[in-house]
Structures are given as C-alpha cells and as structure tokens.
Amino acid sequence: MNLAHWPFAGLLLALALPTHAADAATVYSKGGSNPAAMACVTCHGAEGEGLAAAGFPRLAGLSAGYLKKQLADFASGARANPIMQPIAAALTAEEADAVTALLANKPSPQVERISRAAPAAELGAVLALRGAWERNIPECVSCHGPSGVGVGETFPPLVGQSAQYLSAQLVAWQQGTRKNDPNDLMGHIARSLSQDEVNAVSQYFATLTETGAGQ
Ligand code: HEC
Ligand code: HEC
C-alpha cells in the first residue's frame, strides 16, 4: 500500500472512532462529554492526591471497584453529596470505567505496616488496633487492613486521607446521608462512636503517613 495514504486513513479512523471510547486522562483533566461532569483535577489534584484542607479526598491508588461503586452511589443518592452527585450523574458509564481505572493505577501512599499487636495507648490507636468489642466495634484494621491500607475492592484505604475527610464520612454515616455500605457495616460502627472517638480515630489514620515512610 502507498504510505502516503496512511495519514488520511488515520484521520478517517479518528473520525470513525465512536465517541464512547472515553479517554481517561481527558476526563480527569478536562471533564466528561457532558459539561456537568466537571474536571476531577480541579478538586482532586494533579495526581489524584486530594486537597486535605478543603476535604477533597485522595483518589490515587484506590481500587477501581471501590471508586466506581462510589460514583454510582453518589449518582443514586445512596451517598448524598451536593458536589459529587451532579458530577457522578453526568459521567457516562464508559467515562466512569476509564477514569476509575486510571486512578487505580496511580501509586498508593507508602506507609509502615503496623501490627495489630503493637502497643496502643491513645484512644485513636486503641479503636484502630483493638476496637471496642464491649460495644460491638471491631478494630478498624480488621477490615481496612494493616495501617488502614485497604483490602481488595470492598474495603477502601483510610491511610492517605485527611482527618477532615475521614471524620466527615463517619459523621455522614451517623446522620444517615451516607448509607451505601454493605449490611450497614460502617453505619453501625459510626453510630457507636462518640464525637471524641470519631476525631481520635480519624487523626490516627491521617497521621500514619507522616510518622511512617511518608507519601
Ligand atoms: C468541585 C470539586 C470536585 C470535583 C470537580 C470532583 N470532585 Fe470528587 N469529590 C469531591 C468532594 C467534596 C468529595 C467528598 C464527598 C463526600 O464528602 O462524600 C469527593 C469524593 C469523590 C469520590 C469518593 C472517594 C472516596 O474515598 O470514597 C470519588 C470516587 C470522586 N470524588 C470522583 C471524582 C471524579 C471521577 C471526578 C471527575 C469526573 C470528580 N470526583 C470531580 C469534590 C469534587
Ligand atoms: C466489618 C468491616 C469494617 C470495619 C471493622 C470497619 N470498616 Fe470502615 N468501611 C467498611 C466498608 C465495607 C467501607 C466501604 C463502604 C462503601 O462501599 O462505601 C468502609 C468505609 C470507611 C470509610 C470511608 C472511606 C472513604 O474513602 O470514603 C471510613 C472513613 C471508614 N470506613 C472508617 C472506619 C473506621 C474509623 C473504623 C474503625 C472504628 C472502620 N472503618 C471499621 C468496612 C469496615
């Protein structure tokens, strides 16, 4: 075949490519095909690291399954949030698939894995590593993994998130605006925690990256 035909063929191919072949990087940095699907980068940061001071969570390194479930839960209102609801609802399924796969491939924070048997004196460490079984509160690391690094598609990381974001989620479960967890696992736990306990355990996971190997 005459090589001179190739640029033209490439152009035809580009035109013929279905618009649903969503480009993850474009969705992340410029937004989805629907203008209401605002660019993620504005709030979640250049590398998906989040913006702690504003309560915008880290997305980098979270599992694609968890991220996709959250987008569906925002869209349905099972996780009520006035900022994310319209954005999640405006993403096409292909755009959600693409952008969550991109984020899952980004690095997770590096953190020292703390054993469940490690000494735990302060309230946050006690809840994280021992729980409060007299009130049916399991230790957080039993589901969220050592140092809260996350386990599989179901249990998200807690380490790498800010104390503001973590405590806001626990309060959302207490108030019933977030009710998207399987079998009310987190709802039961959050409602069993006092405000002091919410603050202490959120602070505990938020500061692990500072005391550990760093991000
Ligand atoms: C205007 C700011 C803003 C923009 C733009 C934005 N987000 Fe968010 N996002 C938030 C906030 C705030 C939260 C926390 C909501 C809450 O407290 O429940 C959040 C939470 C999330 C979560 C849940 C994370 C977790 O750990 O459970 C996901 C997933 C998410 N956003 C994905 C996206 C994607 C994908 C885009 C781009 C298409 C995007 N966001 C654009 C502000 C934004
Ligand atoms: C029995 C298992 C289990 C235990 C124990 C558990 N969690 Fe969870 N947690 C979950 C599941 C499942 C989710 C994800 C729910 C969803 O799909 O949105 C979650 C999500 C969270 C989130 C939201 C993270 C995000 O990115 O939005 C926070 C915060 C949280 N848990 C804190 C805690 C704390 C603090 C403890 C200990 C006091 C704890 N969890 C113990 C199962 C558990």
PDB file of C-alpha atoms and ligand atoms in Angstrom:
ATOM      1  CA  MET A   1       0.000   0.000   0.000  1.00  0.00           C
ATOM      2  CA  ASN A   2       1.144   3.531  -0.727  1.00  0.00           C
ATOM      3  CA  LEU A   3       2.391   5.018   2.525  1.00  0.00           C
ATOM      4  CA  ALA A   4       1.043   8.426   1.511  1.00  0.00           C
ATOM      5  CA  HIS A   5      -2.426   7.064   2.218  1.00  0.00           C
ATOM      6  CA  TRP A   6      -1.724   6.430   5.880  1.00  0.00           C
ATOM      7  CA  PRO A   7      -2.275   9.930   7.298  1.00  0.00           C
ATOM      8  CA  PHE A   8      -5.649  10.036   5.565  1.00  0.00           C
ATOM      9  CA  ALA A   9      -6.543   6.583   6.856  1.00  0.00           C
ATOM     10  CA  GLY A  10      -5.581   7.731  10.329  1.00  0.00           C
ATOM     11  CA  LEU A  11      -7.859  10.731  10.053  1.00  0.00           C
ATOM     12  CA  LEU A  12     -10.745   8.556   8.873  1.00  0.00           C
ATOM     13  CA  LEU A  13     -10.116   6.213  11.772  1.00  0.00           C
ATOM     14  CA  ALA A  14     -10.121   9.112  14.253  1.00  0.00           C
ATOM     15  CA  LEU A  15     -13.418  10.382  12.837  1.00  0.00           C
ATOM     16  CA  ALA A  16     -14.950   6.929  12.849  1.00  0.00           C
ATOM     17  CA  LEU A  17     -13.863   6.134  16.409  1.00  0.00           C
ATOM     18  CA  PRO A  18     -17.008   6.063  18.499  1.00  0.00           C
ATOM     19  CA  THR A  19     -17.253   8.975  20.940  1.00  0.00           C
ATOM     20  CA  HIS A  20     -17.838   6.491  23.779  1.00  0.00           C
ATOM     21  CA  ALA A  21     -14.166   5.441  23.672  1.00  0.00           C
ATOM     22  CA  ALA A  22     -13.592   7.729  26.651  1.00  0.00           C
ATOM     23  CA  ASP A  23     -10.070   8.953  27.201  1.00  0.00           C
ATOM     24  CA  ALA A  24      -9.367   8.672  30.917  1.00  0.00           C
ATOM     25  CA  ALA A  25      -6.759  11.432  31.043  1.00  0.00           C
ATOM     26  CA  THR A  26      -9.116  13.834  29.251  1.00  0.00           C
ATOM     27  CA  VAL A  27     -11.976  13.050  31.617  1.00  0.00           C
ATOM     28  CA  TYR A  28      -9.682  13.578  34.589  1.00  0.00           C
ATOM     29  CA  SER A  29      -8.105  16.813  33.464  1.00  0.00           C
ATOM     30  CA  LYS A  30     -10.845  18.388  31.280  1.00  0.00           C
ATOM     31  CA  GLY A  31     -14.082  16.700  32.342  1.00  0.00           C
ATOM     32  CA  GLY A  32     -16.556  14.379  30.641  1.00  0.00           C
ATOM     33  CA  SER A  33     -18.567  14.826  27.439  1.00  0.00           C
ATOM     34  CA  ASN A  34     -21.416  16.320  29.490  1.00  0.00           C
ATOM     35  CA  PRO A  35     -20.265  19.735  30.806  1.00  0.00           C
ATOM     36  CA  ALA A  36     -21.755  18.921  34.243  1.00  0.00           C
ATOM     37  CA  ALA A  37     -19.070  16.217  34.590  1.00  0.00           C
ATOM     38  CA  MET A  38     -16.510  18.742  35.788  1.00  0.00           C
ATOM     39  CA  ALA A  39     -12.766  18.105  35.576  1.00  0.00           C
ATOM     40  CA  CYS A  40     -11.687  15.957  38.502  1.00  0.00           C
ATOM     41  CA  VAL A  41      -8.264  17.607  38.630  1.00  0.00           C
ATOM     42  CA  THR A  42      -9.743  20.888  39.924  1.00  0.00           C
ATOM     43  CA  CYS A  43     -10.610  19.338  43.268  1.00  0.00           C
ATOM     44  CA  HIS A  44      -8.773  16.019  43.485  1.00  0.00           C
ATOM     45  CA  GLY A  45      -5.340  17.361  42.478  1.00  0.00           C
ATOM     46  CA  ALA A  46      -2.891  16.829  39.639  1.00  0.00           C
ATOM     47  CA  GLU A  47      -2.099  13.245  40.666  1.00  0.00           C
ATOM     48  CA  GLY A  48      -5.354  12.399  42.448  1.00  0.00           C
ATOM     49  CA  GLU A  49      -3.739  13.166  45.791  1.00  0.00           C
ATOM     50  CA  GLY A  50      -6.737  15.190  47.035  1.00  0.00           C
ATOM     51  CA  LEU A  51      -6.795  18.513  48.827  1.00  0.00           C
ATOM     52  CA  ALA A  52      -6.836  17.917  52.569  1.00  0.00           C
ATOM     53  CA  ALA A  53      -7.705  21.469  53.656  1.00  0.00           C
ATOM     54  CA  ALA A  54     -10.836  21.502  51.505  1.00  0.00           C
ATOM     55  CA  GLY A  55     -11.968  17.970  52.442  1.00  0.00           C
ATOM     56  CA  PHE A  56     -11.423  16.668  48.894  1.00  0.00           C
ATOM     57  CA  PRO A  57     -10.339  13.008  49.223  1.00  0.00           C
ATOM     58  CA  ARG A  58      -7.379  11.251  47.721  1.00  0.00           C
ATOM     59  CA  LEU A  59      -8.406   9.062  44.757  1.00  0.00           C
ATOM     60  CA  ALA A  60      -4.970   7.846  43.609  1.00  0.00           C
ATOM     61  CA  GLY A  61      -4.344   4.172  44.332  1.00  0.00           C
ATOM     62  CA  LEU A  62      -7.897   3.393  45.490  1.00  0.00           C
ATOM     63  CA  SER A  63      -9.315   0.266  43.826  1.00  0.00           C
ATOM     64  CA  ALA A  64     -11.283   0.745  40.612  1.00  0.00           C
ATOM     65  CA  GLY A  65     -14.166  -1.304  42.034  1.00  0.00           C
ATOM     66  CA  TYR A  66     -14.483   0.907  45.105  1.00  0.00           C
ATOM     67  CA  LEU A  67     -14.199   4.152  43.087  1.00  0.00           C
ATOM     68  CA  LYS A  68     -16.804   3.005  40.571  1.00  0.00           C
ATOM     69  CA  LYS A  69     -19.182   1.990  43.353  1.00  0.00           C
ATOM     70  CA  GLN A  70     -18.836   5.445  44.941  1.00  0.00           C
ATOM     71  CA  LEU A  71     -19.657   7.169  41.645  1.00  0.00           C
ATOM     72  CA  ALA A  72     -22.771   5.000  41.294  1.00  0.00           C
ATOM     73  CA  ASP A  73     -23.720   5.674  44.937  1.00  0.00           C
ATOM     74  CA  PHE A  74     -23.322   9.452  44.504  1.00  0.00           C
ATOM     75  CA  ALA A  75     -25.441   9.300  41.343  1.00  0.00           C
ATOM     76  CA  SER A  76     -28.199   7.300  43.062  1.00  0.00           C
ATOM     77  CA  GLY A  77     -28.089   9.375  46.251  1.00  0.00           C
ATOM     78  CA  ALA A  78     -27.169   6.383  48.480  1.00  0.00           C
ATOM     79  CA  ARG A  79     -24.198   8.617  49.281  1.00  0.00           C
ATOM     80  CA  ALA A  80     -25.713  12.090  49.340  1.00  0.00           C
ATOM     81  CA  ASN A  81     -23.278  14.855  48.425  1.00  0.00           C
ATOM     82  CA  PRO A  82     -24.260  18.105  46.678  1.00  0.00           C
ATOM     83  CA  ILE A  83     -20.878  18.467  44.910  1.00  0.00           C
ATOM     84  CA  MET A  84     -20.298  14.910  43.682  1.00  0.00           C
ATOM     85  CA  GLN A  85     -23.929  13.953  42.902  1.00  0.00           C
ATOM     86  CA  PRO A  86     -24.287  16.038  39.699  1.00  0.00           C
ATOM     87  CA  ILE A  87     -20.749  15.171  38.558  1.00  0.00           C
ATOM     88  CA  ALA A  88     -21.232  11.424  39.034  1.00  0.00           C
ATOM     89  CA  ALA A  89     -24.646  11.524  37.369  1.00  0.00           C
ATOM     90  CA  ALA A  90     -23.198  13.318  34.318  1.00  0.00           C
ATOM     91  CA  LEU A  91     -20.393  10.815  33.649  1.00  0.00           C
ATOM     92  CA  THR A  92     -21.171   8.148  31.064  1.00  0.00           C
ATOM     93  CA  ALA A  93     -20.535   4.534  32.139  1.00  0.00           C
ATOM     94  CA  GLU A  94     -17.523   4.413  29.791  1.00  0.00           C
ATOM     95  CA  GLU A  95     -16.087   7.616  31.253  1.00  0.00           C
ATOM     96  CA  ALA A  96     -16.548   6.288  34.808  1.00  0.00           C
ATOM     97  CA  ASP A  97     -14.852   2.992  33.854  1.00  0.00           C
ATOM     98  CA  ALA A  98     -11.944   4.776  32.195  1.00  0.00           C
ATOM     99  CA  VAL A  99     -11.258   7.387  34.871  1.00  0.00           C
ATOM    100  CA  THR A 100     -11.501   4.909  37.769  1.00  0.00           C
ATOM    101  CA  ALA A 101      -9.067   2.518  36.024  1.00  0.00           C
ATOM    102  CA  LEU A 102      -6.635   5.415  35.545  1.00  0.00           C
ATOM    103  CA  LEU A 103      -6.847   6.404  39.230  1.00  0.00           C
ATOM    104  CA  ALA A 104      -6.465   2.832  40.490  1.00  0.00           C
ATOM    105  CA  ASN A 105      -3.156   2.600  38.622  1.00  0.00           C
ATOM    106  CA  LYS A 106      -1.676   5.600  40.410  1.00  0.00           C
ATOM    107  CA  PRO A 107       0.565   4.981  43.438  1.00  0.00           C
ATOM    108  CA  SER A 108      -0.788   4.472  46.968  1.00  0.00           C
ATOM    109  CA  PRO A 109       0.873   6.210  49.906  1.00  0.00           C
ATOM    110  CA  GLN A 110       3.860   4.370  51.337  1.00  0.00           C
ATOM    111  CA  VAL A 111       3.311   3.551  54.972  1.00  0.00           C
ATOM    112  CA  GLU A 112       4.856   1.292  57.568  1.00  0.00           C
ATOM    113  CA  ARG A 113       2.521  -1.674  58.285  1.00  0.00           C
ATOM    114  CA  ILE A 114       1.743  -1.547  61.989  1.00  0.00           C
ATOM    115  CA  SER A 115       0.973  -4.889  63.635  1.00  0.00           C
ATOM    116  CA  ARG A 116      -2.336  -5.353  65.426  1.00  0.00           C
ATOM    117  CA  ALA A 117      -0.305  -6.369  68.474  1.00  0.00           C
ATOM    118  CA  ALA A 118       1.566  -3.044  68.590  1.00  0.00           C
ATOM    119  CA  PRO A 119       1.135  -1.039  71.796  1.00  0.00           C
ATOM    120  CA  ALA A 120      -1.965   1.155  71.687  1.00  0.00           C
ATOM    121  CA  ALA A 121      -2.333   3.746  74.423  1.00  0.00           C
ATOM    122  CA  GLU A 122      -4.178   6.637  72.812  1.00  0.00           C
ATOM    123  CA  LEU A 123      -7.885   6.492  72.001  1.00  0.00           C
ATOM    124  CA  GLY A 124      -7.409   6.548  68.213  1.00  0.00           C
ATOM    125  CA  ALA A 125      -4.838   3.746  68.244  1.00  0.00           C
ATOM    126  CA  VAL A 126      -6.985   1.654  70.608  1.00  0.00           C
ATOM    127  CA  LEU A 127     -10.000   1.862  68.280  1.00  0.00           C
ATOM    128  CA  ALA A 128      -7.892   1.237  65.178  1.00  0.00           C
ATOM    129  CA  LEU A 129      -5.951  -1.754  66.529  1.00  0.00           C
ATOM    130  CA  ARG A 130      -8.215  -3.233  69.239  1.00  0.00           C
ATOM    131  CA  GLY A 131     -11.726  -1.900  68.627  1.00  0.00           C
ATOM    132  CA  ALA A 132     -14.257  -1.689  71.440  1.00  0.00           C
ATOM    133  CA  TRP A 133     -15.756  -5.150  71.423  1.00  0.00           C
ATOM    134  CA  GLU A 134     -17.901  -4.482  74.516  1.00  0.00           C
ATOM    135  CA  ARG A 135     -19.856  -2.188  72.145  1.00  0.00           C
ATOM    136  CA  ASN A 136     -19.514  -4.489  69.098  1.00  0.00           C
ATOM    137  CA  ILE A 137     -16.984  -2.189  67.434  1.00  0.00           C
ATOM    138  CA  PRO A 138     -14.332  -4.287  65.668  1.00  0.00           C
ATOM    139  CA  GLU A 139     -10.842  -2.841  65.260  1.00  0.00           C
ATOM    140  CA  CYS A 140     -10.748  -0.820  62.023  1.00  0.00           C
ATOM    141  CA  VAL A 141      -7.706  -2.713  60.694  1.00  0.00           C
ATOM    142  CA  SER A 142      -9.677  -5.994  60.713  1.00  0.00           C
ATOM    143  CA  CYS A 143     -11.466  -4.786  57.567  1.00  0.00           C
ATOM    144  CA  HIS A 144      -9.313  -1.898  56.319  1.00  0.00           C
ATOM    145  CA  GLY A 145      -6.026  -3.844  56.564  1.00  0.00           C
ATOM    146  CA  PRO A 146      -2.793  -3.156  58.480  1.00  0.00           C
ATOM    147  CA  SER A 147      -2.289   0.616  58.896  1.00  0.00           C
ATOM    148  CA  GLY A 148      -5.594   1.030  57.019  1.00  0.00           C
ATOM    149  CA  VAL A 149      -4.027   0.414  53.605  1.00  0.00           C
ATOM    150  CA  GLY A 150      -7.287  -1.035  52.237  1.00  0.00           C
ATOM    151  CA  VAL A 151      -8.217  -4.586  51.245  1.00  0.00           C
ATOM    152  CA  GLY A 152      -9.420  -5.634  47.799  1.00  0.00           C
ATOM    153  CA  GLU A 153     -12.242  -3.837  46.028  1.00  0.00           C
ATOM    154  CA  THR A 154     -14.527  -3.568  49.054  1.00  0.00           C
ATOM    155  CA  PHE A 155     -12.524  -2.039  51.911  1.00  0.00           C
ATOM    156  CA  PRO A 156     -11.032   1.339  50.985  1.00  0.00           C
ATOM    157  CA  PRO A 157      -7.769   2.699  52.407  1.00  0.00           C
ATOM    158  CA  LEU A 158      -8.060   5.079  55.349  1.00  0.00           C
ATOM    159  CA  VAL A 159      -4.381   5.995  55.352  1.00  0.00           C
ATOM    160  CA  GLY A 160      -3.656   8.736  52.816  1.00  0.00           C
ATOM    161  CA  GLN A 161      -6.915  10.547  53.631  1.00  0.00           C
ATOM    162  CA  SER A 162      -7.099  13.680  55.770  1.00  0.00           C
ATOM    163  CA  ALA A 163      -8.634  13.727  59.246  1.00  0.00           C
ATOM    164  CA  GLN A 164     -11.244  16.211  57.960  1.00  0.00           C
ATOM    165  CA  TYR A 165     -12.360  13.843  55.214  1.00  0.00           C
ATOM    166  CA  LEU A 166     -12.370  10.709  57.404  1.00  0.00           C
ATOM    167  CA  SER A 167     -14.356  12.341  60.194  1.00  0.00           C
ATOM    168  CA  ALA A 168     -16.794  13.879  57.696  1.00  0.00           C
ATOM    169  CA  GLN A 169     -17.555  10.375  56.390  1.00  0.00           C
ATOM    170  CA  LEU A 170     -18.140   8.972  59.880  1.00  0.00           C
ATOM    171  CA  VAL A 171     -20.470  11.887  60.633  1.00  0.00           C
ATOM    172  CA  ALA A 172     -22.267  11.323  57.305  1.00  0.00           C
ATOM    173  CA  TRP A 173     -22.957   7.723  58.376  1.00  0.00           C
ATOM    174  CA  GLN A 174     -24.126   8.888  61.805  1.00  0.00           C
ATOM    175  CA  GLN A 175     -26.522  11.351  60.170  1.00  0.00           C
ATOM    176  CA  GLY A 176     -27.685   8.897  57.501  1.00  0.00           C
ATOM    177  CA  THR A 177     -26.591  10.953  54.477  1.00  0.00           C
ATOM    178  CA  ARG A 178     -24.103   8.173  53.570  1.00  0.00           C
ATOM    179  CA  LYS A 179     -25.893   4.814  53.614  1.00  0.00           C
ATOM    180  CA  ASN A 180     -24.124   2.971  50.820  1.00  0.00           C
ATOM    181  CA  ASP A 181     -22.195   0.361  52.837  1.00  0.00           C
ATOM    182  CA  PRO A 182     -22.980  -3.355  52.617  1.00  0.00           C
ATOM    183  CA  ASN A 183     -25.067  -4.594  55.585  1.00  0.00           C
ATOM    184  CA  ASP A 184     -24.764  -1.253  57.427  1.00  0.00           C
ATOM    185  CA  LEU A 185     -21.232  -2.315  58.466  1.00  0.00           C
ATOM    186  CA  MET A 186     -19.943   1.243  58.687  1.00  0.00           C
ATOM    187  CA  GLY A 187     -23.291   2.725  59.740  1.00  0.00           C
ATOM    188  CA  HIS A 188     -23.340   0.562  62.856  1.00  0.00           C
ATOM    189  CA  ILE A 189     -19.707   1.393  63.661  1.00  0.00           C
ATOM    190  CA  ALA A 190     -20.058   5.152  63.077  1.00  0.00           C
ATOM    191  CA  ARG A 191     -23.236   5.426  65.165  1.00  0.00           C
ATOM    192  CA  SER A 192     -21.464   3.600  68.006  1.00  0.00           C
ATOM    193  CA  LEU A 193     -18.621   6.167  68.137  1.00  0.00           C
ATOM    194  CA  SER A 194     -18.674   9.355  70.218  1.00  0.00           C
ATOM    195  CA  GLN A 195     -17.519  12.644  68.675  1.00  0.00           C
ATOM    196  CA  ASP A 196     -14.214  12.339  70.567  1.00  0.00           C
ATOM    197  CA  GLU A 197     -13.720   8.836  69.183  1.00  0.00           C
ATOM    198  CA  VAL A 198     -14.517   9.982  65.617  1.00  0.00           C
ATOM    199  CA  ASN A 199     -11.900  12.725  65.930  1.00  0.00           C
ATOM    200  CA  ALA A 200      -9.282  10.489  67.541  1.00  0.00           C
ATOM    201  CA  VAL A 201      -9.518   7.598  65.081  1.00  0.00           C
ATOM    202  CA  SER A 202      -9.594   9.977  62.073  1.00  0.00           C
ATOM    203  CA  GLN A 203      -6.493  11.716  63.400  1.00  0.00           C
ATOM    204  CA  TYR A 204      -4.801   8.352  63.932  1.00  0.00           C
ATOM    205  CA  PHE A 205      -5.130   7.215  60.306  1.00  0.00           C
ATOM    206  CA  ALA A 206      -4.465  10.696  58.881  1.00  0.00           C
ATOM    207  CA  THR A 207      -1.122  10.981  60.671  1.00  0.00           C
ATOM    208  CA  LEU A 208       0.209   7.488  59.825  1.00  0.00           C
ATOM    209  CA  THR A 209       1.692   8.750  56.554  1.00  0.00           C
ATOM    210  CA  GLU A 210       3.527  11.492  58.449  1.00  0.00           C
ATOM    211  CA  THR A 211       5.020   9.128  61.037  1.00  0.00           C
ATOM    212  CA  GLY A 212       5.609   6.296  58.547  1.00  0.00           C
ATOM    213  CA  ALA A 213       7.657   6.228  55.383  1.00  0.00           C
ATOM    214  CA  GLY A 214       5.865   9.306  54.022  1.00  0.00           C
ATOM    215  CA  GLN A 215       3.913   9.705  50.769  1.00  0.00           C
TER     216      GLN A 215
HETATM  217  C1  HEC B   1     -15.829  20.712  42.728  1.00  0.00           C
HETATM  218  C2  HEC B   1     -14.977  19.737  43.379  1.00  0.00           C
HETATM  219  C3  HEC B   1     -14.975  18.307  42.844  1.00  0.00           C
HETATM  220  C4  HEC B   1     -14.819  17.895  41.543  1.00  0.00           C
HETATM  221  C5  HEC B   1     -14.693  18.746  40.288  1.00  0.00           C
HETATM  222  C6  HEC B   1     -14.797  16.438  41.587  1.00  0.00           C
HETATM  223  N1  HEC B   1     -14.935  16.015  42.877  1.00  0.00           N
HETATM  224 FE1  HEC B   1     -14.962  14.061  43.517  1.00  0.00          FE
HETATM  225  N2  HEC B   1     -15.253  14.682  45.437  1.00  0.00           N
HETATM  226  C7  HEC B   1     -15.399  15.985  45.838  1.00  0.00           C
HETATM  227  C8  HEC B   1     -15.746  16.019  47.244  1.00  0.00           C
HETATM  228  C9  HEC B   1     -16.011  17.260  48.086  1.00  0.00           C
HETATM  229  C10 HEC B   1     -15.817  14.678  47.686  1.00  0.00           C
HETATM  230  C11 HEC B   1     -16.174  14.157  49.084  1.00  0.00           C
HETATM  231  C12 HEC B   1     -17.672  13.970  49.134  1.00  0.00           C
HETATM  232  C13 HEC B   1     -18.154  13.467  50.473  1.00  0.00           C
HETATM  233  O1  HEC B   1     -17.771  14.053  51.495  1.00  0.00           O
HETATM  234  O2  HEC B   1     -18.899  12.485  50.483  1.00  0.00           O
HETATM  235  C14 HEC B   1     -15.487  13.856  46.522  1.00  0.00           C
HETATM  236  C15 HEC B   1     -15.438  12.476  46.548  1.00  0.00           C
HETATM  237  C16 HEC B   1     -15.175  11.678  45.440  1.00  0.00           C
HETATM  238  C17 HEC B   1     -15.092  10.238  45.471  1.00  0.00           C
HETATM  239  C18 HEC B   1     -15.213   9.322  46.699  1.00  0.00           C
HETATM  240  C19 HEC B   1     -13.826   8.969  47.231  1.00  0.00           C
HETATM  241  C20 HEC B   1     -13.837   8.030  48.409  1.00  0.00           C
HETATM  242  O3  HEC B   1     -12.779   7.834  49.017  1.00  0.00           O
HETATM  243  O4  HEC B   1     -14.894   7.474  48.749  1.00  0.00           O
HETATM  244  C21 HEC B   1     -14.856   9.824  44.185  1.00  0.00           C
HETATM  245  C22 HEC B   1     -14.719   8.405  43.689  1.00  0.00           C
HETATM  246  C23 HEC B   1     -14.765  11.021  43.355  1.00  0.00           C
HETATM  247  N3  HEC B   1     -14.963  12.132  44.157  1.00  0.00           N
HETATM  248  C24 HEC B   1     -14.506  11.012  41.984  1.00  0.00           C
HETATM  249  C25 HEC B   1     -14.465  12.156  41.184  1.00  0.00           C
HETATM  250  C26 HEC B   1     -14.243  12.117  39.753  1.00  0.00           C
HETATM  251  C27 HEC B   1     -14.009  10.862  38.939  1.00  0.00           C
HETATM  252  C28 HEC B   1     -14.297  13.412  39.316  1.00  0.00           C
HETATM  253  C29 HEC B   1     -14.169  13.933  37.888  1.00  0.00           C
HETATM  254  C30 HEC B   1     -15.071  13.366  36.892  1.00  0.00           C
HETATM  255  C31 HEC B   1     -14.546  14.250  40.486  1.00  0.00           C
HETATM  256  N4  HEC B   1     -14.636  13.454  41.597  1.00  0.00           N
HETATM  257  C32 HEC B   1     -14.670  15.637  40.468  1.00  0.00           C
HETATM  258  C33 HEC B   1     -15.209  17.109  45.045  1.00  0.00           C
HETATM  259  C34 HEC B   1     -15.052  17.113  43.673  1.00  0.00           C
HETATM  260  C1  HEC B   2     -16.652  -5.003  59.223  1.00  0.00           C
HETATM  261  C2  HEC B   2     -15.759  -4.306  58.310  1.00  0.00           C
HETATM  262  C3  HEC B   2     -15.367  -2.877  58.661  1.00  0.00           C
HETATM  263  C4  HEC B   2     -14.811  -2.429  59.845  1.00  0.00           C
HETATM  264  C5  HEC B   2     -14.495  -3.202  61.101  1.00  0.00           C
HETATM  265  C6  HEC B   2     -14.551  -1.017  59.634  1.00  0.00           C
HETATM  266  N1  HEC B   2     -14.939  -0.638  58.372  1.00  0.00           N
HETATM  267 FE1  HEC B   2     -14.799   1.246  57.592  1.00  0.00          FE
HETATM  268  N2  HEC B   2     -15.586   0.593  55.819  1.00  0.00           N
HETATM  269  C7  HEC B   2     -16.011  -0.701  55.570  1.00  0.00           C
HETATM  270  C8  HEC B   2     -16.547  -0.774  54.226  1.00  0.00           C
HETATM  271  C9  HEC B   2     -17.122  -2.003  53.535  1.00  0.00           C
HETATM  272  C10 HEC B   2     -16.398   0.532  53.665  1.00  0.00           C
HETATM  273  C11 HEC B   2     -16.808   0.987  52.261  1.00  0.00           C
HETATM  274  C12 HEC B   2     -18.289   1.257  52.207  1.00  0.00           C
HETATM  275  C13 HEC B   2     -18.719   1.698  50.814  1.00  0.00           C
HETATM  276  O1  HEC B   2     -18.873   0.832  49.943  1.00  0.00           O
HETATM  277  O2  HEC B   2     -18.849   2.892  50.600  1.00  0.00           O
HETATM  278  C14 HEC B   2     -15.804   1.353  54.709  1.00  0.00           C
HETATM  279  C15 HEC B   2     -15.523   2.709  54.541  1.00  0.00           C
HETATM  280  C16 HEC B   2     -14.997   3.520  55.544  1.00  0.00           C
HETATM  281  C17 HEC B   2     -14.738   4.938  55.389  1.00  0.00           C
HETATM  282  C18 HEC B   2     -14.940   5.763  54.139  1.00  0.00           C
HETATM  283  C19 HEC B   2     -13.621   5.835  53.349  1.00  0.00           C
HETATM  284  C20 HEC B   2     -13.729   6.686  52.113  1.00  0.00           C
HETATM  285  O3  HEC B   2     -12.774   6.679  51.327  1.00  0.00           O
HETATM  286  O4  HEC B   2     -14.734   7.358  51.917  1.00  0.00           O
HETATM  287  C21 HEC B   2     -14.245   5.376  56.581  1.00  0.00           C
HETATM  288  C22 HEC B   2     -13.834   6.787  56.943  1.00  0.00           C
HETATM  289  C23 HEC B   2     -14.181   4.227  57.470  1.00  0.00           C
HETATM  290  N3  HEC B   2     -14.643   3.112  56.811  1.00  0.00           N
HETATM  291  C24 HEC B   2     -13.691   4.284  58.768  1.00  0.00           C
HETATM  292  C25 HEC B   2     -13.610   3.182  59.617  1.00  0.00           C
HETATM  293  C26 HEC B   2     -13.109   3.276  60.981  1.00  0.00           C
HETATM  294  C27 HEC B   2     -12.586   4.529  61.635  1.00  0.00           C
HETATM  295  C28 HEC B   2     -13.223   2.014  61.524  1.00  0.00           C
HETATM  296  C29 HEC B   2     -12.885   1.552  62.923  1.00  0.00           C
HETATM  297  C30 HEC B   2     -13.530   2.311  64.017  1.00  0.00           C
HETATM  298  C31 HEC B   2     -13.778   1.150  60.471  1.00  0.00           C
HETATM  299  N4  HEC B   2     -13.994   1.898  59.340  1.00  0.00           N
HETATM  300  C32 HEC B   2     -14.022  -0.192  60.622  1.00  0.00           C
HETATM  301  C33 HEC B   2     -15.931  -1.770  56.455  1.00  0.00           C
HETATM  302  C34 HEC B   2     -15.441  -1.737  57.750  1.00  0.00           C
END
